[in-house]
Amino acid sequence: MPQPAGDRMIAALPPTIEPAVPAVSATTPVPPAADVIEVTAARTPATLHIDRRTYQVQQTPQSAQKDTLQLLRGLPAVTVTPDDQILLLGAGNARIYVDGHPYAGNAQQYLRTLHGSDIARIEVITNPSAQFSAEGTGGVINLVLRETQRTGWSGNASVETSSYGHGLLDTTLHYRRGRWSYELKAGGNIGTMVRAHDAASRRVESDGGGAATAYTRSGQTDTGGTDGRLSGKATYEIDAKTTVSLGLGGGGGHDITHTRASYQGLTPDFSSFAETRRLSSMASFLTGELDVDHRGTREGETLTATAQLYTNPVVRDETVARFSNGGGFATVLRNPTTTIDGQVDWKHPIAAHRLLSLGTSWHRDSTSQAYSLSSEASDGAPATLANDRFAGRSTTLAAYATLQQTLGKLTIAPGLRAERNLRQIDSPGEDRLVLGRTAVFPSLHIQFASSKMLTLAASYSKRIERAPLDYLRPYTVVEDPLTQFQGNPALRDQTTASWEGSLQYRRGAIETNLTAYWRTTSNVWSTTYAATTAGASIYSYVNAGRSRSAGAQFDLSAPLLRHVKLSASANLFDQRNPIDVPGGQQLLHTMRASTNGTLEWSGTARGDVPADVAQVQWSYNSPSRAWQVRDAAWGEASMIMTHSFDRTLSLSATLRVPGRTRQELSAPLVQGSSWRQRTTEFQLKLLKTLG
């Protein structure tokens, strides 16, 4: 679905950074050409954020060329899986924020179109305070976009091509004159964006205890199309302390996914066949945002108000599948959505070392879905027809308060957030589903600056993952010839309580960080499978019980040689997850590990021409298990080389070797294994800085 986008480090952050961002110590050595540099120098108590680690994105050709997913792969505590899911300290469901507000669209698509040249800094928040929405148990990544203070024109343009067979074009233009500043972004892509292979085997038993049906599947998937996006933003400085900005955007596209698969029967009751499937996806989006920022008379006092609108007025997925035995099916899914978000935040210093933060927000998601299915049996039996629809909305009203108190080297920030959520789903022939729940979410963050080199921190938060409206829909959707998804209106929200402690040591260019955590999750979501007729299976999400995870992460960033730098993270996880076994369930104790890192070489600058930079990035996760599914170990690697022709023109070459993801399913009536792997990809990207 198409969505919209987004030498040596100087002694202080550039003027494009807001005053709340700390200055970098002039005595802190910084390796040349690093993509992201952690900002660790002291801030005034009125601007200190002790719930996050902040990284400045360097204005170098290497960082400007990278998209956000590539930048995140190089950050401690962040793991990006082969299918571009983002994990923080090993936990999924990380929420993406932009300039302090949750991103409403498809975050993965947005991160692929937002580049380092657009980002001023990245804030990694593994245990968010009460200032953030309680939604999302996996933490928050906040992207603070770059603003220009330069009078006149500036910007950049890039073109990218890939061995998959696609091309991308992105342009960002800035213009500033007097009190007005303008931003225009345009981009698009055409061609094949994804190439992947997969295989699976499955054994399905009947409820009556008869002979099992077994088969294998092997397939290939290609996704491509044409997408475009355009957005603009105007900002006006009313006075030295107040600005107002208005942004509008939109776009759309048409993507086509081709799947070719072969099903081979392993038992006499399964007749082998081949499948060709075509998914045609058409979508459009519109966005709008209004921001008001006011700085008070006291240092650190701010009042901000934001209203956002994101809507997909057209979303149509049409699938047509044909089988070699004469059968087939066709589905049409229409799923327009709208998100409206409003937020007001007030930060008020009430003493020299005390900061009060108050805020309120209102968030609403609404969707309607119309689904139709027609299928044709291979034996010429009458076609099966199905038509279902539902309309749903979820509304959350929230308020929070935090108080940050500094006592010498110690800073304490307790917080409390209250949220009232109301969800409603209407579907013809079904009773109206209404869920109204109020919950309180406390947080506590403590930081002790033992010295200029050593900092200790501890935190606690309670968060929630609310069941998406799609998970609650009261009917079944066909995904492929032998797999269906069944919504579960009884699915309950899962909640997580998280404790963290960390120790950070920095001396010169060497930095280490040790983080330990303990999490307990109630009403854990898991996938459950059941058997249907003719070897097919149906899956749904259920609440599996309670899980506990504990772990520790060690980060190291250090120069190895004069031009070589290493940044790496190693993680150990001790997990107790509920699993499904014959006769009931039990708690499974597992240990797993993961690692990710970046090895970087930087050359020597040629006058005002930036140095060439080469990087190797890697990620690895050991096996794990949850409920009925075992995940095998996976790993992936990428190599990136950036060459600057002059001060404004650079070329990057990227070789990405995705890992193969494997799963084993062990349900009471369904067993099997599967793997999927994207094809190795080579990319070339040319970037031109304008102005």
XYZ file of C-alpha atoms in Angstrom, residues 226-483:
258
model
C 3.876 2.480 -9.584
C 3.480 4.763 -6.573
C 3.778 8.514 -6.118
C 3.620 11.015 -3.262
C 3.666 14.779 -2.814
C 3.639 16.876 0.354
C 4.190 20.463 1.346
C 4.593 22.423 4.547
C 4.530 26.149 5.336
C 5.793 27.620 8.611
C 5.301 31.178 9.839
C 7.080 32.793 12.783
C 4.457 34.945 14.453
C 7.110 36.333 16.797
C 10.410 35.249 18.305
C 8.652 32.723 20.534
C 5.711 31.455 18.480
C 5.503 29.545 15.206
C 2.603 27.973 13.351
C 2.881 25.470 10.529
C 0.491 23.738 8.160
C 1.311 20.625 6.180
C -0.669 18.857 3.458
C 0.153 15.766 1.455
C -1.206 12.977 -0.630
C -0.470 10.265 -3.108
C -1.384 6.832 -4.267
C -0.483 3.996 -6.530
C -1.168 0.611 -8.008
C 0.874 -2.414 -6.914
C 0.639 -5.944 -8.276
C 1.850 -9.084 -6.514
C 2.356 -12.231 -8.585
C 2.585 -15.571 -6.788
C 3.439 -18.868 -8.455
C 3.222 -21.948 -6.262
C 3.272 -25.720 -6.561
C 1.399 -27.985 -4.125
C 2.517 -31.614 -3.953
C 0.426 -34.212 -2.156
C 2.180 -36.562 0.266
C -0.940 -38.596 1.063
C -3.408 -40.201 -1.393
C -6.283 -37.880 -0.468
C -4.399 -34.742 -1.624
C -4.250 -34.152 -5.381
C -1.225 -32.141 -6.480
C -1.812 -28.874 -8.329
C -0.143 -25.607 -9.310
C -1.396 -22.115 -8.492
C -0.980 -18.721 -10.126
C -2.272 -15.802 -8.091
C -2.474 -12.088 -8.852
C -3.117 -9.486 -6.151
C -3.969 -6.042 -7.484
C -3.736 -3.329 -4.802
C -4.927 0.216 -5.421
C -4.724 2.815 -2.692
C -4.628 6.534 -2.081
C -3.876 8.668 0.950
C -4.317 12.241 2.172
C -2.587 13.853 5.135
C -2.935 17.133 6.974
C -1.171 18.569 10.016
C -1.453 21.820 11.970
C 1.186 22.685 14.595
C 1.496 25.592 17.008
C 4.682 25.968 19.090
C 5.150 28.621 21.750
C 8.127 29.177 24.038
C 7.420 30.842 27.351
C 9.373 33.513 29.155
C 11.151 30.987 31.386
C 13.841 28.701 30.028
C 12.348 25.326 29.107
C 8.719 26.495 29.155
C 6.854 25.386 26.028
C 3.274 25.002 24.876
C 2.639 22.873 21.790
C -0.587 21.903 20.057
C -0.901 19.502 17.127
C -3.800 18.212 15.031
C -3.240 15.459 12.462
C -5.389 13.780 9.834
C -4.454 10.674 7.880
C -6.927 8.945 5.597
C -6.935 6.229 2.961
C -10.090 7.085 1.012
C -9.426 4.320 -1.528
C -8.062 0.908 -0.580
C -8.982 -1.953 -2.894
C -7.287 -5.353 -2.955
C -8.457 -7.743 -5.661
C -7.107 -11.299 -5.730
C -7.603 -13.795 -8.545
C -6.177 -17.309 -8.147
C -6.301 -20.075 -10.747
C -5.398 -23.720 -10.169
C -4.070 -26.225 -12.676
C -6.899 -28.636 -11.782
C -9.529 -26.142 -13.006
C -10.463 -24.630 -9.650
C -9.809 -21.172 -8.283
C -11.065 -18.307 -6.203
C -11.391 -14.540 -6.321
C -11.661 -12.019 -3.497
C -12.277 -8.278 -3.354
C -11.462 -6.312 -0.214
C -12.299 -2.624 0.223
C -10.845 -1.145 3.395
C -10.808 2.684 3.666
C -9.419 4.016 6.961
C -9.134 7.369 8.721
C -7.020 8.457 11.683
C -7.476 11.753 13.536
C -5.097 12.780 16.305
C -5.010 15.869 18.512
C -2.504 16.640 21.253
C -1.642 19.520 23.606
C 1.517 19.535 25.760
C 2.658 22.097 28.325
C 6.091 22.033 29.946
C 6.509 24.475 32.835
C 9.592 24.899 35.054
C 8.227 25.476 38.564
C 11.651 25.823 40.182
C 15.304 25.925 39.204
C 15.538 22.135 39.028
C 11.918 21.073 38.705
C 9.919 20.643 35.501
C 6.193 19.935 35.346
C 4.764 18.449 32.149
C 1.020 18.225 31.504
C -0.774 17.078 28.396
C -3.895 15.666 26.857
C -4.636 13.859 23.615
C -7.527 12.535 21.581
C -7.022 9.779 19.020
C -9.537 8.112 16.721
C -9.166 5.285 14.202
C -12.100 4.380 11.989
C -12.360 1.786 9.264
C -14.936 0.060 7.117
C -14.405 -3.196 5.302
C -16.328 -4.940 2.544
C -15.166 -8.447 1.645
C -16.448 -10.726 -1.091
C -15.358 -14.245 -2.069
C -16.206 -16.467 -5.006
C -14.626 -19.878 -5.428
C -14.866 -22.609 -8.028
C -14.204 -26.277 -7.268
C -12.088 -28.387 -9.601
C -14.899 -30.960 -9.972
C -17.301 -28.421 -11.448
C -19.422 -28.082 -8.318
C -21.422 -24.831 -7.955
C -19.382 -21.808 -7.002
C -19.186 -20.735 -3.368
C -20.106 -17.121 -2.694
C -19.558 -15.073 0.467
C -20.078 -11.410 1.282
C -19.147 -9.869 4.605
C -18.612 -6.383 5.920
C -17.926 -4.521 9.114
C -17.419 -0.969 10.323
C -15.273 -0.233 13.339
C -13.854 2.661 15.275
C -11.529 3.069 18.212
C -11.367 6.294 20.230
C -8.866 7.070 22.990
C -8.945 10.102 25.293
C -5.851 10.528 27.471
C -4.254 12.883 29.967
C -0.854 12.745 31.634
C 1.358 14.480 34.173
C 5.069 14.079 34.883
C 7.295 15.893 37.357
C 11.036 15.959 36.800
C 13.142 16.836 39.842
C 16.923 17.226 39.873
C 18.753 16.862 43.192
C 22.437 17.355 42.537
C 23.560 14.432 40.406
C 20.230 12.637 40.793
C 17.224 13.224 38.533
C 13.822 11.648 39.252
C 10.799 11.788 36.922
C 7.582 10.079 38.106
C 4.602 10.154 35.770
C 0.998 9.069 35.507
C -1.179 8.634 32.420
C -4.891 7.831 32.255
C -6.565 6.570 29.054
C -10.191 5.884 28.193
C -10.596 3.689 25.110
C -13.867 2.897 23.378
C -14.086 0.431 20.460
C -17.164 -0.435 18.484
C -17.647 -2.935 15.642
C -20.824 -3.381 13.619
C -21.331 -6.259 11.198
C -24.582 -7.366 9.510
C -26.108 -10.364 11.240
C -23.868 -9.981 14.297
C -24.429 -8.328 17.654
C -22.726 -4.965 18.026
C -19.388 -5.321 19.791
C -18.667 -2.508 22.248
C -15.505 -2.419 24.361
C -15.080 0.442 26.803
C -12.071 0.372 29.098
C -10.317 2.897 31.333
C -6.795 2.247 32.580
C -4.028 4.063 34.435
C -0.394 3.768 33.345
C 2.311 4.867 35.826
C 5.956 5.450 34.948
C 9.125 6.253 36.879
C 12.549 7.227 35.545
C 15.660 7.770 37.682
C 19.087 8.879 36.495
C 22.295 9.336 38.487
C 25.242 11.083 36.825
C 28.051 9.602 38.880
C 30.686 11.423 36.845
C 31.280 12.846 33.399
C 32.046 9.324 32.214
C 29.569 7.174 34.179
C 25.754 7.398 34.271
C 23.333 5.031 36.011
C 19.608 4.836 35.232
C 16.519 2.848 36.236
C 12.926 2.966 34.995
C 9.472 1.396 35.204
C 6.452 1.679 32.936
C 3.172 -0.040 32.266
C 1.911 -0.235 28.671
C -0.826 -1.838 26.600
C -1.321 -3.380 23.166
C -4.960 -3.001 22.128
C -6.430 -5.541 19.728
C -6.588 -4.018 16.214
C -10.026 -3.743 14.687
C -9.043 -6.252 11.971
C -8.316 -8.875 14.639
C -11.814 -8.414 16.094
C -13.829 -8.736 12.865
C -16.398 -11.544 13.174
C -15.798 -13.447 9.900
C -13.245 -15.453 7.937
C -10.977 -14.187 5.142
C -9.288 -16.468 2.588
C -5.524 -15.850 2.287
C -4.478 -18.697 -0.015
C -5.963 -21.996 -1.275
C -5.353 -23.779 2.034
C -5.207 -20.991 4.640
